[in-house]
Coordinates of C-alpha atoms in Angstrom, one line a residue:
M1 CA 0.0 0.0 0.0
I2 CA 2.8 2.4 0.9
S3 CA 4.5 2.0 -2.5
T4 CA 1.2 2.5 -4.3
L5 CA 0.3 5.5 -2.2
W6 CA 3.8 7.0 -2.9
A7 CA 3.5 6.4 -6.7
I8 CA 0.1 8.1 -6.9
T9 CA 1.3 11.0 -4.8
K10 CA 4.5 11.5 -6.7
N11 CA 2.9 11.3 -10.2
S12 CA 0.0 13.6 -9.2
F13 CA 2.4 16.1 -7.6
R14 CA 4.6 16.1 -10.7
E15 CA 1.5 16.6 -12.9
I16 CA 0.5 19.6 -10.8
I17 CA 3.8 21.5 -10.9
R18 CA 4.1 20.8 -14.6
Q19 CA 1.2 23.1 -15.3
P20 CA 2.2 26.6 -16.3
V21 CA -0.6 28.1 -14.2
Y22 CA 1.0 26.8 -11.0
G23 CA 4.3 28.6 -11.7
V24 CA 2.4 31.7 -12.8
L25 CA 0.5 31.8 -9.5
I26 CA 3.7 31.5 -7.5
L27 CA 5.4 34.2 -9.5
T28 CA 2.3 36.5 -9.1
G29 CA 2.4 36.0 -5.3
M30 CA 6.2 36.8 -5.3
V31 CA 5.6 40.0 -7.2
L32 CA 2.7 41.1 -5.0
I33 CA 4.7 40.4 -1.8
G34 CA 7.9 41.9 -3.1
A35 CA 6.1 45.1 -4.2
S36 CA 4.2 45.5 -1.0
P37 CA 6.8 47.9 0.6
A38 CA 6.2 50.3 -2.3
I39 CA 2.5 50.3 -1.4
T40 CA 2.7 50.5 2.4
M41 CA 5.4 53.2 2.5
F42 CA 2.7 55.8 2.0
S43 CA 0.4 54.6 4.7
M44 CA -0.2 56.5 7.9
A45 CA -0.3 53.3 10.1
R46 CA 2.5 50.9 10.9
D47 CA 3.9 50.3 7.5
E48 CA 5.7 47.1 8.2
S49 CA 2.7 45.5 9.9
L50 CA 0.6 46.4 6.9
M51 CA 3.2 44.9 4.6
V52 CA 3.1 41.7 6.5
D53 CA -0.7 41.7 6.4
I54 CA -0.7 42.1 2.7
G55 CA 1.8 39.3 2.3
L56 CA -0.1 36.8 4.5
T57 CA -3.4 37.7 2.7
T58 CA -1.6 37.0 -0.6
I59 CA -0.3 33.6 0.6
M60 CA -3.8 32.6 1.8
L61 CA -5.7 33.6 -1.3
L62 CA -3.2 32.2 -3.7
G63 CA -3.0 29.0 -1.6
L64 CA -6.8 28.7 -2.0
V65 CA -6.6 29.1 -5.7
I66 CA -3.8 26.6 -6.0
A67 CA -5.7 24.1 -3.8
V68 CA -8.8 24.3 -5.9
L69 CA -7.0 24.1 -9.3
S70 CA -4.7 21.3 -8.2
A71 CA -7.6 19.2 -6.8
T72 CA -9.5 19.7 -10.0
Q73 CA -6.5 18.9 -12.1
V74 CA -5.7 15.5 -10.4
I75 CA -9.2 14.3 -9.6
S76 CA -12.1 15.9 -11.6
R77 CA -10.3 16.0 -14.9
E78 CA -9.0 12.5 -14.5
I79 CA -12.5 11.3 -13.8
E80 CA -13.9 13.2 -16.8
A81 CA -11.2 12.0 -19.1
Q82 CA -12.0 8.4 -18.0
T83 CA -8.4 7.6 -17.1
V84 CA -9.1 6.8 -13.5
G85 CA -10.5 3.4 -14.4
A86 CA -7.1 2.3 -15.6
V87 CA -5.6 3.1 -12.2
L88 CA -8.4 1.4 -10.3
S89 CA -8.3 -1.7 -12.5
K90 CA -5.0 -2.5 -10.8
P91 CA -4.9 -3.5 -7.1
V92 CA -5.4 0.1 -5.9
A93 CA -8.0 0.8 -3.2
R94 CA -10.2 3.8 -3.7
F95 CA -9.2 5.2 -0.4
T96 CA -5.5 5.0 -1.4
F97 CA -6.3 6.8 -4.6
V98 CA -8.0 9.6 -2.8
L99 CA -5.4 9.9 -0.1
G100 CA -2.6 10.0 -2.7
K101 CA -4.4 12.8 -4.5
F102 CA -4.9 14.7 -1.3
L103 CA -1.2 14.3 -0.4
S104 CA -0.1 15.5 -3.8
V105 CA -2.3 18.6 -3.5
S106 CA -0.8 19.2 0.0
L107 CA 2.7 18.9 -1.3
A108 CA 2.0 21.4 -4.1
M109 CA 0.5 23.8 -1.6
A110 CA 3.5 23.3 0.8
V111 CA 6.0 24.1 -2.0
S112 CA 4.2 27.3 -3.0
W113 CA 3.7 28.3 0.6
F114 CA 7.4 27.8 1.5
V115 CA 8.6 29.9 -1.5
L116 CA 6.1 32.7 -0.7
T117 CA 6.9 32.7 3.0
V118 CA 10.6 33.0 2.3
V119 CA 9.9 35.9 0.0
L120 CA 7.8 37.5 2.7
L121 CA 10.6 37.1 5.3
A122 CA 13.1 38.6 2.9
T123 CA 10.8 41.5 2.2
L124 CA 10.3 41.9 6.0
R125 CA 14.0 42.0 6.5
I126 CA 14.5 44.6 3.7
G127 CA 11.8 46.7 5.4
V128 CA 9.9 49.7 4.2
P129 CA 11.8 52.8 3.0
S130 CA 10.6 55.4 5.6
S131 CA 13.3 58.1 5.3
A132 CA 16.0 59.5 3.1
S133 CA 18.6 57.9 5.3
W134 CA 17.2 54.4 4.7
E135 CA 20.0 51.9 3.7
P136 CA 19.1 48.8 1.7
D137 CA 19.8 45.4 3.1
V138 CA 21.8 44.0 0.2
P139 CA 22.0 40.4 1.5
A140 CA 18.2 40.3 1.8
F141 CA 17.9 41.8 -1.7
V142 CA 20.2 39.0 -3.0
A143 CA 18.1 36.4 -1.1
L144 CA 14.9 37.8 -2.6
L145 CA 15.9 38.1 -6.3
A146 CA 18.9 35.7 -6.9
P147 CA 16.9 32.5 -6.4
L148 CA 14.2 33.7 -8.8
F149 CA 16.5 34.6 -11.6
L150 CA 18.6 31.5 -11.1
A151 CA 15.6 29.2 -11.2
I152 CA 14.2 30.8 -14.3
G153 CA 17.6 30.9 -16.0
L154 CA 18.5 27.3 -15.2
G155 CA 14.9 26.1 -16.0
M156 CA 15.3 27.6 -19.5
Y157 CA 18.7 26.1 -19.9
C158 CA 17.5 22.6 -18.9
N159 CA 14.4 22.9 -21.1
F160 CA 16.5 24.0 -24.2
F161 CA 19.3 21.5 -23.9
Y162 CA 17.8 18.5 -22.0
R163 CA 14.1 18.9 -22.9
W164 CA 13.1 19.1 -19.3
N165 CA 9.7 20.6 -18.5
F166 CA 10.4 24.3 -17.8
A167 CA 7.6 24.8 -15.2
S168 CA 8.4 21.9 -13.0
T169 CA 12.2 22.4 -13.2
A170 CA 11.9 26.1 -12.4
V171 CA 9.6 25.4 -9.4
A172 CA 11.9 22.7 -8.0
L173 CA 15.0 24.9 -8.4
A174 CA 13.1 27.9 -6.8
F175 CA 12.3 25.7 -3.8
A176 CA 15.9 24.6 -3.4
F177 CA 17.4 28.1 -3.9
Y178 CA 14.9 29.8 -1.6
A179 CA 15.7 27.2 1.1
L180 CA 19.4 28.2 0.7
A181 CA 18.4 31.9 0.7
L182 CA 16.5 31.4 4.0
A183 CA 19.5 29.8 5.6
G184 CA 21.7 32.6 4.4
M185 CA 19.3 35.3 5.8
L186 CA 19.4 33.5 9.2
L187 CA 23.2 33.5 9.2
I188 CA 24.4 36.7 7.4
S189 CA 23.8 40.2 8.8
P190 CA 23.1 43.3 6.6
A191 CA 26.8 44.1 6.9
W192 CA 27.7 40.7 5.3
Q193 CA 29.0 39.4 8.6
F194 CA 28.2 36.0 10.2
Q195 CA 25.4 36.4 12.8
F196 CA 23.0 33.7 13.8
I197 CA 19.5 35.2 13.4
P198 CA 20.4 38.8 12.7
M199 CA 19.1 41.5 15.0
V200 CA 16.9 43.0 12.2
F201 CA 14.9 39.8 12.2
L202 CA 14.4 40.0 16.0
Q203 CA 13.4 43.7 15.8
R204 CA 10.8 43.0 13.2
H205 CA 9.4 39.9 15.0
A206 CA 10.2 37.5 12.1
G207 CA 9.6 34.5 14.4
E208 CA 6.0 35.6 15.0
V209 CA 5.5 36.3 11.3
A210 CA 6.7 32.8 10.6
K211 CA 4.3 31.2 13.1
T212 CA 1.5 33.2 11.6
A213 CA 2.5 31.9 8.1
V214 CA 2.3 28.4 9.5
L215 CA -1.2 29.0 10.7
V216 CA -2.1 30.4 7.3
F217 CA -0.9 27.2 5.7
L218 CA -2.9 25.1 8.0
G219 CA -6.0 27.1 7.1
V220 CA -5.4 26.7 3.4
W221 CA -4.7 23.0 4.0
V222 CA -8.2 22.6 5.6
L223 CA -9.7 24.3 2.5
S224 CA -7.7 21.9 0.2
S225 CA -9.3 18.9 1.9
I226 CA -12.7 20.4 1.1
A227 CA -11.6 21.0 -2.5
V228 CA -10.5 17.4 -2.8
A229 CA -13.8 16.1 -1.5
A230 CA -15.7 18.3 -3.8
S231 CA -13.6 17.3 -6.8
V232 CA -14.7 13.7 -6.4
R233 CA -18.2 14.6 -7.5
L234 CA -18.2 18.2 -8.9
N235 CA -16.5 20.2 -11.7
V236 CA -14.2 23.1 -11.2
V237 CA -16.8 25.8 -11.3
V238 CA -18.9 24.4 -8.6
N239 CA -15.8 23.5 -6.6
V240 CA -14.6 27.1 -6.7
V241 CA -18.1 28.3 -5.5
I242 CA -18.1 25.8 -2.6
C243 CA -14.6 26.6 -1.5
L244 CA -15.1 30.4 -1.7
T245 CA -18.4 30.0 0.3
V246 CA -16.7 27.9 2.9
F247 CA -13.8 30.4 3.1
F248 CA -16.0 33.4 3.8
V249 CA -18.4 31.6 6.1
G250 CA -15.5 29.9 7.9
M251 CA -13.8 33.2 8.6
I252 CA -16.9 34.5 10.5
S253 CA -18.3 31.1 11.7
Q254 CA -18.0 32.1 15.3
F255 CA -20.1 35.3 14.7
L256 CA -22.7 33.4 12.6
F257 CA -23.1 30.3 14.6
G258 CA -21.2 30.6 17.9
R259 CA -23.6 32.9 19.6
F260 CA -26.5 30.6 18.9
A261 CA -24.7 27.3 19.6
D262 CA -26.0 26.9 23.1
D263 CA -29.7 27.4 22.2
A264 CA -30.1 26.0 18.6
W265 CA -29.0 22.6 17.4
W266 CA -28.5 23.8 13.9
A267 CA -26.0 26.4 15.0
W268 CA -24.2 23.8 17.2
A269 CA -23.9 21.4 14.2
A270 CA -22.9 24.2 11.7
L271 CA -20.2 25.3 14.1
R272 CA -18.6 21.9 13.9
V273 CA -19.2 21.1 10.3
V274 CA -18.0 24.4 8.9
P275 CA -14.2 24.9 9.5
S276 CA -13.4 27.6 12.0
L277 CA -10.9 29.4 9.6
H278 CA -10.7 32.4 11.9
V279 CA -8.6 30.2 14.2
F280 CA -5.9 30.3 11.5
W281 CA -5.9 34.0 10.9
V282 CA -4.1 36.0 13.6
G283 CA -2.8 38.8 11.4
D284 CA -4.5 41.3 13.7
A285 CA -2.2 40.2 16.5
L286 CA 0.8 41.3 14.4
M287 CA -0.5 44.9 14.3
S288 CA 0.3 45.3 18.0
E289 CA 3.5 46.9 19.3
A290 CA 4.8 43.6 20.7
P291 CA 3.1 40.8 18.7
F292 CA 3.2 37.3 20.3
I293 CA 1.7 34.1 19.0
P294 CA 1.9 31.4 21.7
M295 CA 3.3 28.1 20.5
P296 CA 0.6 26.1 22.3
Y297 CA -1.9 27.9 20.1
V298 CA -0.1 26.9 17.0
Q299 CA 0.0 23.3 18.2
M300 CA -3.8 23.4 19.0
A301 CA -4.5 24.7 15.5
S302 CA -2.3 22.0 14.0
V303 CA -4.3 19.3 15.8
Y304 CA -7.6 20.8 14.6
A305 CA -6.3 21.0 11.0
V306 CA -5.1 17.4 11.0
V307 CA -8.4 16.1 12.5
Y308 CA -10.5 18.1 10.0
C309 CA -8.4 17.1 7.0
G310 CA -8.6 13.5 8.1
A311 CA -12.4 13.7 8.3
M312 CA -12.7 15.3 4.9
V313 CA -10.4 12.8 3.3
A314 CA -12.5 10.0 4.8
F315 CA -15.6 11.8 3.5
A316 CA -14.0 12.1 0.0
A317 CA -13.2 8.4 0.0
F318 CA -16.9 7.6 1.0
L319 CA -18.1 9.7 -1.9
F320 CA -15.7 8.1 -4.3
E321 CA -16.6 4.6 -3.2
R322 CA -20.2 5.3 -4.5
R323 CA -19.2 6.8 -7.8
E324 CA -19.1 4.8 -10.9
V325 CA -16.0 5.2 -13.0
T326 CA -14.9 3.8 -16.3

């Protein structure tokens, strides 16, 4: 079972990152996050906090789009193309098939989330130009731009000389290069000196931003499980509508259902069926003078996300068991 699950996950993940739209979405997020200082430098509020808020919002919304499109790509279209029957004709359980597809979507989301989070941290370290005496953080600029140009350049080279798929090659290289860039930012100060976790990161609460980004990923991960379950039965248009509805309702579920949960059974049930996505959004806490996200809170949210995703994968397998495929 493990080898079959790995084969389905690997092949589906490869299929997702080979799609040009996947790379375009990541590039779009990088541009939006990288350009956020130019937008927030004219604000009257705390410009760095607003920049982080824009970055986290970008990561969440693009993660939602990637989750829906990826789930549709590896499940709905495969069912409509009638190629799923060839897979299930082998000794492959339907639950294994659904779980492998969910893991591939999760991996694709994790790759995009990691790249965009590193871009956000690099942008946070660069900061917002607030005065004429502002000095650019050259190592952070290198960490922000060099991996992108290297990934695109080497992707084009490998595509031209070795016929490798450009999109998947560039994404894989970007992931590796931004991992190295993150390590460099944690070890090199703005003055090009060795310093473990430079002071600029501590001053701008990069650790709290990173924990908030983890919570954002968990929220999108929950939405991806819903997208996978919907893809088993529905096409991309209906899937998008469902995920957007769940997203907006989940962000205010406590307001909609929480106040009635003690008196009405429907509110009690809705509060447990609809994911409480507001749990994963703590961007408002970063707007305070001394933001602090407790680690036990992150752990609690992680357990909630794992349990909810597990339930949705089981529900998706239940729906798929009762669907005829050819």
